[in-house]
mmCIF file of N, CA and C in Angstrom:
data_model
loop_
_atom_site.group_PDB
_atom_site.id
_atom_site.type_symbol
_atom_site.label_atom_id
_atom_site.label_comp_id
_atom_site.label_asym_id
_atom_site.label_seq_id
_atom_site.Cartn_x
_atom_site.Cartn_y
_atom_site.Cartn_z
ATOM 1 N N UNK L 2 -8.230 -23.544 -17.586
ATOM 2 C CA UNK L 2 -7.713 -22.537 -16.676
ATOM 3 C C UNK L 2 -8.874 -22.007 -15.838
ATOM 4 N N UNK L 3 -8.883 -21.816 -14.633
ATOM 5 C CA UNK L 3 -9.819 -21.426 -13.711
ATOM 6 C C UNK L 3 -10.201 -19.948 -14.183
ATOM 7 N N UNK L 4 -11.535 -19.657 -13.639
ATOM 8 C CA UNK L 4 -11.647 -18.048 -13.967
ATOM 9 C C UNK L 4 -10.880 -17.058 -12.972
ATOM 10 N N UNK L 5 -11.190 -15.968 -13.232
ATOM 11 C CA UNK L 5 -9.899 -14.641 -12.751
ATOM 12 C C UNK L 5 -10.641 -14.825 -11.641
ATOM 13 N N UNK L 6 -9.884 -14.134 -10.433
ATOM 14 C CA UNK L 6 -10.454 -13.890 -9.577
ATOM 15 C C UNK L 6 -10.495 -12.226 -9.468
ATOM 16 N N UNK L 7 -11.640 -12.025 -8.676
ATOM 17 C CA UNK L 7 -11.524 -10.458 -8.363
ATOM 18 C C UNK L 7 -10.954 -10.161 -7.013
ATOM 19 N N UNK L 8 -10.492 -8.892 -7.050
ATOM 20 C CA UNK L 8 -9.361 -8.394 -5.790
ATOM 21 C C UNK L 8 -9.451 -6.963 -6.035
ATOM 22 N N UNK L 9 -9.690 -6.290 -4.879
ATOM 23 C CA UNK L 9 -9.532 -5.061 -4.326
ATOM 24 C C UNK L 9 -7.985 -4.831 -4.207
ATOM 25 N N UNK L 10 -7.945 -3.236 -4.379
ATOM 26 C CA UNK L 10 -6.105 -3.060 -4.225
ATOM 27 C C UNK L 10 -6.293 -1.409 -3.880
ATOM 28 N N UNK L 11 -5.368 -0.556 -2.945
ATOM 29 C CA UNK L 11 -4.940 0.569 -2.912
ATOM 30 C C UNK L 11 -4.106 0.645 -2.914
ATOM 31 N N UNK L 12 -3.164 2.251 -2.916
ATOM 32 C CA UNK L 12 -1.869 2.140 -3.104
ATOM 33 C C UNK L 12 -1.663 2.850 -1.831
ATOM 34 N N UNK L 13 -0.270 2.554 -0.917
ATOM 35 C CA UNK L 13 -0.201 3.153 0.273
ATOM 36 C C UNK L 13 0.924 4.312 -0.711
ATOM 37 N N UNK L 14 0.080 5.289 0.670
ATOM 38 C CA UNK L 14 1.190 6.974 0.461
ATOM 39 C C UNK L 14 1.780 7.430 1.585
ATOM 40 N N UNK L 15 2.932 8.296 1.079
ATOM 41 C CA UNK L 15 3.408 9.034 2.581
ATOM 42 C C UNK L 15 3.187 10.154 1.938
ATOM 43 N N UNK L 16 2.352 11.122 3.116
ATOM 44 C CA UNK L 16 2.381 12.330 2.273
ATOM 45 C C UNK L 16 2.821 13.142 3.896
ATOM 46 N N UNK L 17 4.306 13.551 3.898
ATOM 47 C CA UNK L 17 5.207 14.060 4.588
ATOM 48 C C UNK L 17 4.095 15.217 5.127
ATOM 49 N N UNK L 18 3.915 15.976 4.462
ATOM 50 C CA UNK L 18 3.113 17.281 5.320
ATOM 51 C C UNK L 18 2.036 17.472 4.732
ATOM 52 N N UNK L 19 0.951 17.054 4.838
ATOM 53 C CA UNK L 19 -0.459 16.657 4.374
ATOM 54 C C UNK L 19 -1.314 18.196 3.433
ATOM 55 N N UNK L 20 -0.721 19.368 4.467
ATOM 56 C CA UNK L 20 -1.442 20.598 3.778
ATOM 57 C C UNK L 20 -0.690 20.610 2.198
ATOM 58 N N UNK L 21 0.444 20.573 1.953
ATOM 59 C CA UNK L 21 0.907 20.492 0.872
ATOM 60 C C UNK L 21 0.141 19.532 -0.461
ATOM 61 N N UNK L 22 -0.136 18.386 0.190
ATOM 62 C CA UNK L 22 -1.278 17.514 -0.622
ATOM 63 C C UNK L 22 0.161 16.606 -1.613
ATOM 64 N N UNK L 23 1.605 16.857 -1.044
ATOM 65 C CA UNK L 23 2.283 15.865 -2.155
ATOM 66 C C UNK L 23 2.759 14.534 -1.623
ATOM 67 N N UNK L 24 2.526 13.728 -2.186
ATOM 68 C CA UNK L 24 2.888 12.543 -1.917
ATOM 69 C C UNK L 24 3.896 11.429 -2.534
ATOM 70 N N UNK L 25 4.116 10.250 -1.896
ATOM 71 C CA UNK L 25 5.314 9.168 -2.348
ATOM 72 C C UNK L 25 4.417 8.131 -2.379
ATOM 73 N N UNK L 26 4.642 7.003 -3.442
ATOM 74 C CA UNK L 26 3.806 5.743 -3.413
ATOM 75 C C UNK L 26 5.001 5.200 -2.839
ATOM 76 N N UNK L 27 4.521 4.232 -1.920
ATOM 77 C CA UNK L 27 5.542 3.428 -0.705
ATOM 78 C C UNK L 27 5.004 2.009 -1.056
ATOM 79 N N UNK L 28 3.806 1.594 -1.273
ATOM 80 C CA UNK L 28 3.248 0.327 -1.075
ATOM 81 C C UNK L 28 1.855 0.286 -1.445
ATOM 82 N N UNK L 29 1.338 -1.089 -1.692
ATOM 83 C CA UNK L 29 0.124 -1.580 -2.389
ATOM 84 C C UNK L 29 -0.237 -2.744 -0.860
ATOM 85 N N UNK L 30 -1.597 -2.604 -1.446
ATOM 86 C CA UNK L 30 -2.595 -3.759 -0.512
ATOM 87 C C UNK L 30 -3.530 -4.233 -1.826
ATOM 88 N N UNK L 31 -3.439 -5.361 -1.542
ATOM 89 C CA UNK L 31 -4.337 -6.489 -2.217
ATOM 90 C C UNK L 31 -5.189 -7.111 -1.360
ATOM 91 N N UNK L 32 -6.508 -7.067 -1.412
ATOM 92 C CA UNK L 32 -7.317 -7.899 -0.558
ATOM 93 C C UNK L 32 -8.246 -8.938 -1.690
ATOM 94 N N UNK L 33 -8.206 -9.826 -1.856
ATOM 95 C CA UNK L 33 -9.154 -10.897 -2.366
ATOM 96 C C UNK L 33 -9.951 -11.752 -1.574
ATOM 97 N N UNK L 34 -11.320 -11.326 -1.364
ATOM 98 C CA UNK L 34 -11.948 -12.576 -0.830
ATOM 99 C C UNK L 34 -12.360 -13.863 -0.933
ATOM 100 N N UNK L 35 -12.306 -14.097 -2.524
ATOM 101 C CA UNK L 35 -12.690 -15.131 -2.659
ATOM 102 C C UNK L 35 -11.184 -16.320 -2.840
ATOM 103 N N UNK L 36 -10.187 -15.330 -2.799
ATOM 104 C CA UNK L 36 -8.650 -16.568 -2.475
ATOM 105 C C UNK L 36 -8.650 -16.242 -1.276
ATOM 106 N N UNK L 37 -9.301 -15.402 -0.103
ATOM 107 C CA UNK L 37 -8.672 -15.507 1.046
ATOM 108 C C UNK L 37 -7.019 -14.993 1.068
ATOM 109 N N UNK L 38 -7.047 -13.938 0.467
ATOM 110 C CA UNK L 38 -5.684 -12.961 0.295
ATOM 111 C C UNK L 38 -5.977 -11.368 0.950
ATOM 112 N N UNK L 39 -4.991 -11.438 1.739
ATOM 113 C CA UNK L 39 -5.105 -9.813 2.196
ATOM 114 C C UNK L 39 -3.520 -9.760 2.161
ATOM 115 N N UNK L 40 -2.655 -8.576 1.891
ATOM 116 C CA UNK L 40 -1.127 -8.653 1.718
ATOM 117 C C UNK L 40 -0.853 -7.252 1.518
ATOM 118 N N UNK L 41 -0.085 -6.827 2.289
ATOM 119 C CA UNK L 41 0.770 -5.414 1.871
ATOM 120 C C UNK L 41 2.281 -5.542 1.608
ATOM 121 N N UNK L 42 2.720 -4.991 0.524
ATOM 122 C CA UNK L 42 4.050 -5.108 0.259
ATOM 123 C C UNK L 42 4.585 -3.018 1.003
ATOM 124 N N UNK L 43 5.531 -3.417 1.149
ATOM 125 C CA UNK L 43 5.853 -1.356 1.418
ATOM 126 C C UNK L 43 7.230 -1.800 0.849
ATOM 127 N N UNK L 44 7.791 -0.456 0.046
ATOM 128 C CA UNK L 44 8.986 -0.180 -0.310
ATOM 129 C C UNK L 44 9.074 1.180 -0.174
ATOM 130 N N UNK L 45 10.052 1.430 0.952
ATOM 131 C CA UNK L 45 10.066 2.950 1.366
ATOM 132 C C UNK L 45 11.450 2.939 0.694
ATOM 133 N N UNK L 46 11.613 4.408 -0.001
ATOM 134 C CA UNK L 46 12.778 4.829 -0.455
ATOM 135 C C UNK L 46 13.019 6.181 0.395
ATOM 136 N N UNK L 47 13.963 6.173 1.336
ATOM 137 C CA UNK L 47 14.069 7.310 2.552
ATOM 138 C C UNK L 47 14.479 7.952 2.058
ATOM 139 N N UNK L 48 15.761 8.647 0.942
ATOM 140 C CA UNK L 48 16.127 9.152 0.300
ATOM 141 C C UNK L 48 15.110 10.202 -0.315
ATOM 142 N N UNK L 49 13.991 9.306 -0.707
ATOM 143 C CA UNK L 49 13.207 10.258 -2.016
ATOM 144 C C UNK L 49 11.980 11.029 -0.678
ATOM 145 N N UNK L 50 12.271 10.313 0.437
ATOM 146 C CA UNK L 50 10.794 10.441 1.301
ATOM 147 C C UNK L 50 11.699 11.937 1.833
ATOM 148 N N UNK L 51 13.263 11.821 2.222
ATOM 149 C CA UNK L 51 13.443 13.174 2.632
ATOM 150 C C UNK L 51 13.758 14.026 1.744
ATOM 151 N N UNK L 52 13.602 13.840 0.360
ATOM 152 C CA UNK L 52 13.385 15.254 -0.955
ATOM 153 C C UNK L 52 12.235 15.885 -0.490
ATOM 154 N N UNK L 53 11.033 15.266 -0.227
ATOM 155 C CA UNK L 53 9.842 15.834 0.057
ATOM 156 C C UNK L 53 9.923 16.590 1.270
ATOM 157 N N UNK L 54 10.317 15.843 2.190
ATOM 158 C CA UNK L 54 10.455 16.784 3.511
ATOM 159 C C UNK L 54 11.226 16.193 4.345
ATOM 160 N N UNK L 55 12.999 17.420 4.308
ATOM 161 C CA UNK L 55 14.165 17.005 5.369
ATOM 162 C C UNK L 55 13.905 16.610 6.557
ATOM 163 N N UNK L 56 13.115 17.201 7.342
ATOM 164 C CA UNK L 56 12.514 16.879 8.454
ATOM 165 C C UNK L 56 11.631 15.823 8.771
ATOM 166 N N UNK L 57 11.395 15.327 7.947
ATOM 167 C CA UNK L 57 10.287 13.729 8.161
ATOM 168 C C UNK L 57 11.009 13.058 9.250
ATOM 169 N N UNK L 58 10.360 12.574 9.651
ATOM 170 C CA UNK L 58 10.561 11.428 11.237
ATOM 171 C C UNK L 58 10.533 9.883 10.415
ATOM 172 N N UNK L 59 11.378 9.990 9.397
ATOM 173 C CA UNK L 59 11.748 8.837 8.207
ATOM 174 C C UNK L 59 11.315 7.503 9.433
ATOM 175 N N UNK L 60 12.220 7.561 10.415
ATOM 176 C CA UNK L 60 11.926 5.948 11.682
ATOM 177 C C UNK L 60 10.817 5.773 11.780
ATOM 178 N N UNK L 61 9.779 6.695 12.273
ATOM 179 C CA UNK L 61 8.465 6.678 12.778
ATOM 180 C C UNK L 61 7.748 6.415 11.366
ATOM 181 N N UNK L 62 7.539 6.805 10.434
ATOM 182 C CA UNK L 62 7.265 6.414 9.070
ATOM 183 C C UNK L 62 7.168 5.091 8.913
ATOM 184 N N UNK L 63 8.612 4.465 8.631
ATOM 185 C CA UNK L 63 8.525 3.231 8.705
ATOM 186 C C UNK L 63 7.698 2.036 9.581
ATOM 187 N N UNK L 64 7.984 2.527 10.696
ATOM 188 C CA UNK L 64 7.772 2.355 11.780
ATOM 189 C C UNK L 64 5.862 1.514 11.437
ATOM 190 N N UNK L 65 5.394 2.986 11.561
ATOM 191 C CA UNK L 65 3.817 3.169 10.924
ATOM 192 C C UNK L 65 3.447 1.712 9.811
ATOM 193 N N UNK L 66 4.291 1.835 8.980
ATOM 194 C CA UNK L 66 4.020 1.545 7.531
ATOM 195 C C UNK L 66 4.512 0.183 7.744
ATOM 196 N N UNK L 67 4.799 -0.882 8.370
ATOM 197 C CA UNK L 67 5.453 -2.149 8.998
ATOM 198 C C UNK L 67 4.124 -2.418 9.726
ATOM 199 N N UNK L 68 3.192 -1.859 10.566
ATOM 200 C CA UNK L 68 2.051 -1.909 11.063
ATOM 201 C C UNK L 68 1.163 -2.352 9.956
ATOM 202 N N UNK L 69 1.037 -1.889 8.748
ATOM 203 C CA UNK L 69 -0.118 -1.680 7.547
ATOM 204 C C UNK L 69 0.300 -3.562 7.416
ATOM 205 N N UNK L 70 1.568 -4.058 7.069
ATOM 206 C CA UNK L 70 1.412 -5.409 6.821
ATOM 207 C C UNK L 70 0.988 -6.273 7.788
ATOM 208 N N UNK L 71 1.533 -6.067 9.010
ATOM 209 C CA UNK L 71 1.471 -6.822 10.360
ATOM 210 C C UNK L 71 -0.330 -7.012 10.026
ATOM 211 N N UNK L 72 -1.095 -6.021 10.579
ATOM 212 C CA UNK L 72 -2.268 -5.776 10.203
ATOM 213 C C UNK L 72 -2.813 -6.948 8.946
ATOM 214 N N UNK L 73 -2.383 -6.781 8.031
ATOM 215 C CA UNK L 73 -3.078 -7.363 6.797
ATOM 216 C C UNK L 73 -2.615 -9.223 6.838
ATOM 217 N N UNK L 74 -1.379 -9.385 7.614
ATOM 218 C CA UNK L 74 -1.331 -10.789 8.215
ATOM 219 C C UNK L 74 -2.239 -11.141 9.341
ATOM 220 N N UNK L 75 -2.633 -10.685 10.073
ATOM 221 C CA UNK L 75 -3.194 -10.647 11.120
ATOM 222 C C UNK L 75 -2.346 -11.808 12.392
ATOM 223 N N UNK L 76 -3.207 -12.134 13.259
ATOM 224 C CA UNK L 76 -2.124 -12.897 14.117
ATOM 225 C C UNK L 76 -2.094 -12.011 14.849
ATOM 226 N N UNK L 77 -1.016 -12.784 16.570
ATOM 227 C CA UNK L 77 -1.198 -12.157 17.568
ATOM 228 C C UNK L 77 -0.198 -11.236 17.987
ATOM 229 N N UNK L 78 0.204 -10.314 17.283
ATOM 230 C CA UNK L 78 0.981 -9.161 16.792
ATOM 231 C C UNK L 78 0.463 -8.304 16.235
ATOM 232 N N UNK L 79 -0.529 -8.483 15.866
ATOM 233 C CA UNK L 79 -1.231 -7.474 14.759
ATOM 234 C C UNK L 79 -1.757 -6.258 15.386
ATOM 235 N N UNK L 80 -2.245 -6.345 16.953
ATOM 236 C CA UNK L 80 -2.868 -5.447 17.787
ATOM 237 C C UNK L 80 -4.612 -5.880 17.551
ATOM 238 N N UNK L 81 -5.335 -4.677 17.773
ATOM 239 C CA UNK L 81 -6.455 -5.015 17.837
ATOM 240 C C UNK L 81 -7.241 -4.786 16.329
ATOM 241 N N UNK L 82 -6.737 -4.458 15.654
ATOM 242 C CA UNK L 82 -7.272 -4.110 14.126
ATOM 243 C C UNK L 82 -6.789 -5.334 13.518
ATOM 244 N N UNK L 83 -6.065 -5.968 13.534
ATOM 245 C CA UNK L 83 -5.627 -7.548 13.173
ATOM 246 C C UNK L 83 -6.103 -8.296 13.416
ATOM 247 N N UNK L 84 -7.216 -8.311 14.797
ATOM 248 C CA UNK L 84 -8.013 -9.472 15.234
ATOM 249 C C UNK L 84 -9.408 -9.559 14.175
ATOM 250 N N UNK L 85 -9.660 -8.366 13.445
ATOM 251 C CA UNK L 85 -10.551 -8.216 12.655
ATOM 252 C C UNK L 85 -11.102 -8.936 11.272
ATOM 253 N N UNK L 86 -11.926 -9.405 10.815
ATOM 254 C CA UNK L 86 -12.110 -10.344 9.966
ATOM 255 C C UNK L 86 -11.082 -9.662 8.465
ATOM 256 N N UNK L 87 -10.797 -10.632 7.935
ATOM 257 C CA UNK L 87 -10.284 -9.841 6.634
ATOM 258 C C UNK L 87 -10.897 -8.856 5.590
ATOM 259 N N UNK L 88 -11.592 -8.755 5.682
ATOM 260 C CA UNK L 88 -12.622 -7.466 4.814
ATOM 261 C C UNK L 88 -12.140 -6.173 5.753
ATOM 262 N N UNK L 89 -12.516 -6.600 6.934
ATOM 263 C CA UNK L 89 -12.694 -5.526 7.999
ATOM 264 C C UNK L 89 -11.320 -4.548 8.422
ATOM 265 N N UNK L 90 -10.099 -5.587 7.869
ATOM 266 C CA UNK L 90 -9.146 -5.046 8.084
ATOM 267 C C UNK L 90 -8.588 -3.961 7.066
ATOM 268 N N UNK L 91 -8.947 -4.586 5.864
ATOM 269 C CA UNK L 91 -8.722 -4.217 4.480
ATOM 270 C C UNK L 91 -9.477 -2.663 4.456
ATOM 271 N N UNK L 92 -10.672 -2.779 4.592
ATOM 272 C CA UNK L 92 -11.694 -1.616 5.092
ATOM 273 C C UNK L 92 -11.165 -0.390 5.744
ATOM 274 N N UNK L 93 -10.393 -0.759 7.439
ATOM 275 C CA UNK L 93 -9.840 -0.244 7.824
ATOM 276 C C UNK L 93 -9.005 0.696 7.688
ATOM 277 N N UNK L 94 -7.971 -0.368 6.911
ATOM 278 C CA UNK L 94 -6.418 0.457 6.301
ATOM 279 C C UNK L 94 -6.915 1.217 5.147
ATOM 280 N N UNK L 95 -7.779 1.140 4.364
ATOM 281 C CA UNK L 95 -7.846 2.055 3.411
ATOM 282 C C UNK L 95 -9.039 3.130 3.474
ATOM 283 N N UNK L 96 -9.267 2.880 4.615
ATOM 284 C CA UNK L 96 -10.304 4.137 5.354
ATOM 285 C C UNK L 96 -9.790 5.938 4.945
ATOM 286 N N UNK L 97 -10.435 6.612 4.058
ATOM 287 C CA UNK L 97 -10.228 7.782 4.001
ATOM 288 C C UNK L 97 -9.286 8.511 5.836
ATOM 289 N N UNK L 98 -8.018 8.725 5.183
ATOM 290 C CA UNK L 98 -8.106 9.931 6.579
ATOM 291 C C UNK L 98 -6.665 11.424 6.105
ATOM 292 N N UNK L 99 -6.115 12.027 6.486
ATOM 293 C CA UNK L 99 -6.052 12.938 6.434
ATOM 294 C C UNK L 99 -4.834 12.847 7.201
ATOM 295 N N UNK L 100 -3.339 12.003 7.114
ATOM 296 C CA UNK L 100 -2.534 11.827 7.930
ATOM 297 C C UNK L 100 -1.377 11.682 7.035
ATOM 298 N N UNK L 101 -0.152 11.252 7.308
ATOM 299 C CA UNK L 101 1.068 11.090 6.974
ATOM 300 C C UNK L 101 1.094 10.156 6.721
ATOM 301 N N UNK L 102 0.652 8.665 6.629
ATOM 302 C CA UNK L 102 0.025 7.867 6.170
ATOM 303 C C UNK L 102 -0.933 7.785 5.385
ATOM 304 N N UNK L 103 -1.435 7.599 3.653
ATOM 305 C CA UNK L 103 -2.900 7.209 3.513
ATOM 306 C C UNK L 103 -2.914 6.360 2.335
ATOM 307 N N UNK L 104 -4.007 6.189 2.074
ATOM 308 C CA UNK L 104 -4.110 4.802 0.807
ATOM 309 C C UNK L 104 -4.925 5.914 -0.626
ATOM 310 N N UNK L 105 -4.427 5.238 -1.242
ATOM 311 C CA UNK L 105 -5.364 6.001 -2.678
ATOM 312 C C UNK L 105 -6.441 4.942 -2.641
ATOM 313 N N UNK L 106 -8.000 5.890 -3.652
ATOM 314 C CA UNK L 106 -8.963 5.197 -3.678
ATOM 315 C C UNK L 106 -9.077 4.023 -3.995
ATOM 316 N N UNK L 107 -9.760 2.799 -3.539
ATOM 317 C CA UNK L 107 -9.176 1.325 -3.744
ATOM 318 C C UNK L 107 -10.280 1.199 -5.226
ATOM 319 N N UNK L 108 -9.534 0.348 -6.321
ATOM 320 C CA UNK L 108 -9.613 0.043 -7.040
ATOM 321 C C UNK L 108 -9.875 -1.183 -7.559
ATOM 322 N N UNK L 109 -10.432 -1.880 -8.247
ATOM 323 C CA UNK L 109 -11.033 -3.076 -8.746
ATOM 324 C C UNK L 109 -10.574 -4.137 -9.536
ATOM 325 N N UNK L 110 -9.701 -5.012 -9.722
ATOM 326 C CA UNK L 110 -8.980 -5.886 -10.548
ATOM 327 C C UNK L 110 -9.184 -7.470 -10.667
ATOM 328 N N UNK L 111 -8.862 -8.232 -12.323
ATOM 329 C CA UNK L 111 -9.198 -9.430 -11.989
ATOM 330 C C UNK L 111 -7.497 -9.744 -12.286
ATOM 331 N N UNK L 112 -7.256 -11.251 -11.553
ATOM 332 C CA UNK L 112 -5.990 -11.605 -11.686
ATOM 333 C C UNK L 112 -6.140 -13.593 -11.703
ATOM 334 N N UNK L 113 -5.080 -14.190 -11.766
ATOM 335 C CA UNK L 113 -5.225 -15.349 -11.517
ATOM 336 C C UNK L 113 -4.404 -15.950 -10.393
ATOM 337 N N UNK L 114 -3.654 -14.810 -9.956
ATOM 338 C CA UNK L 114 -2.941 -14.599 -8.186
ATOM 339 C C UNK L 114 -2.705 -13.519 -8.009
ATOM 340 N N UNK L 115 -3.634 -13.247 -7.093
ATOM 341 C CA UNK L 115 -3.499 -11.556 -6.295
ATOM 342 C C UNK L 115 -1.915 -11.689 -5.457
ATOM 343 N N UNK L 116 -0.800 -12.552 -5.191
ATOM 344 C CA UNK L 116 0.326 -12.734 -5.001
ATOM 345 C C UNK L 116 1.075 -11.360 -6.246
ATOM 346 N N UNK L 117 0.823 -12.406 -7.318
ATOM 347 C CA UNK L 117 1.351 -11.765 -8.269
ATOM 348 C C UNK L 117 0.640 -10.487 -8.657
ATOM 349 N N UNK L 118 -0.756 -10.021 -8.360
ATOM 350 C CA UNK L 118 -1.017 -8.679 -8.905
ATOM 351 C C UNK L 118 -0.267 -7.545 -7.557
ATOM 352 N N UNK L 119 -0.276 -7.895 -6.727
ATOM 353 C CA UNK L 119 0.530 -7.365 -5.449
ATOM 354 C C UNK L 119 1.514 -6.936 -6.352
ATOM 355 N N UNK L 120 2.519 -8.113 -6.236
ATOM 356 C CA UNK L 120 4.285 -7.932 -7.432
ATOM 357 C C UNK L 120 3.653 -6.564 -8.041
ATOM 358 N N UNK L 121 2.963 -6.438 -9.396
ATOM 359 C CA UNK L 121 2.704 -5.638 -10.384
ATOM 360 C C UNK L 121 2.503 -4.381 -9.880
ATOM 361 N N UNK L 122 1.691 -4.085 -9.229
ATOM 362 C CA UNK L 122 1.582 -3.048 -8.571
ATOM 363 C C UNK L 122 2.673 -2.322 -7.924
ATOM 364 N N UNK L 123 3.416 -3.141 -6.936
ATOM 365 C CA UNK L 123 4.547 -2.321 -6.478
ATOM 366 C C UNK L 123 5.705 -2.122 -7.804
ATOM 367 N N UNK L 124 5.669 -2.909 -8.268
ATOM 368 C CA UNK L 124 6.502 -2.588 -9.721
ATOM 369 C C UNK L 124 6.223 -1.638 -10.181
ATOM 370 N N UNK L 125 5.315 -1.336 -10.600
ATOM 371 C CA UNK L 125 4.902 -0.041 -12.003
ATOM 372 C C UNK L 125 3.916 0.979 -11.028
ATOM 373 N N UNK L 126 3.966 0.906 -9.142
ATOM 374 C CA UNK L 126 3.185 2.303 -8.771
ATOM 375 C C UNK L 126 4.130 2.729 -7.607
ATOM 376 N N UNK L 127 5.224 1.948 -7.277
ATOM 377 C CA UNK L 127 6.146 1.972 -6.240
ATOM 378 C C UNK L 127 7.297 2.359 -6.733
ATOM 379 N N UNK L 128 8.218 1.214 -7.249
ATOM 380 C CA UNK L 128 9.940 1.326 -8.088
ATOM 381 C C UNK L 128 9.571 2.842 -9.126
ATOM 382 N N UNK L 129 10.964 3.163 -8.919
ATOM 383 C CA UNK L 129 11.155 3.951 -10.534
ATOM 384 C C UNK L 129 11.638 2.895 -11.254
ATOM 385 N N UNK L 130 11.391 3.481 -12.656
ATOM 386 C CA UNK L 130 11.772 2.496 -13.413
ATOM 387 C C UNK L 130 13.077 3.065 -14.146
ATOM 388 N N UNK L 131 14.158 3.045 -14.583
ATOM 389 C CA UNK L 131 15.362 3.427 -15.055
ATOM 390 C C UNK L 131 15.013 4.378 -16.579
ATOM 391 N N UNK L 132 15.338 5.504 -16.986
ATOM 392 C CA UNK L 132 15.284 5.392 -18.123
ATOM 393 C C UNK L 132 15.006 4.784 -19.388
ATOM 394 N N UNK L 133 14.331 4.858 -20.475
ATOM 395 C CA UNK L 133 14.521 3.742 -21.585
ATOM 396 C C UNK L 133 15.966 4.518 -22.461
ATOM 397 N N UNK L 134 16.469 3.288 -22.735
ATOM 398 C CA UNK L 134 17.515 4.130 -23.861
ATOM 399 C C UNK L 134 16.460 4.440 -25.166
ATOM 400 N N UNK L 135 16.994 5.440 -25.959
ATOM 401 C CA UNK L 135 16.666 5.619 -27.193
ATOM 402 C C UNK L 135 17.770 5.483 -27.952
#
């Protein structure tokens, strides 16, 4: 079996009104350099995004957050942050900032497909998970 590879990952947030400081996990980024993987998954739940705040501009949100993948595919759609080498993009999107959009601190992982550590992540930092029965 080949060795793990290492891969960078943050988690994307919406944090509806930023002074408040509360937030929704929406989506994960995986960047691996040495597979040549950069990938954002988003799972917006609009429902839970307007518990936080009725007034959110839920379209424009999305909107935003459809950019974060475009971006991490790169290609000639991506705009000008897409033309950027893959580190650079990765860099980018998880750049500290202070918006309705942001990424949690990126974190360090080994996997044997950053495909599949992507999956994991939005699984267990994105979905709720149902109750367990007892």
């Amino acid at each position: 079996m080949p060795a793990p590879l290492w891969y960078d990952y943050a988690i994307v947030r919406v944090v509806p009104r930023p002074e408040r400081e509360e937030f929704l996990n929406v989506g994960a980024i995986v960047s691996s350099a040495s597979a040549k993987f950069l990938a954002a998954r988003i799972e917006l739940d609009k429902a839970r995004l307007r518990a936080f705040d009725p007034g959110v501009d839920v379209e424009a949100v999305a909107t935003h957050l459809a950019a974060i993948v475009r971006i991490c595919q790169g290609g000639a759609d991506s705009g000008p942050i897409g033309q950027l080498g893959q580190r650079d993009r990765f860099r980018w999107l998880t750049a500290p900032r202070s918006a309705v959009i942001q990424t949690s601190a990126v974190h360090l992982g080994r996997c044997h497909d950053p495909a599949g550590a992507l999956d994991h992540l939005v699984a267990t930092m994105v979905r709720i998970r149902p109750p367990e029965r007892g």
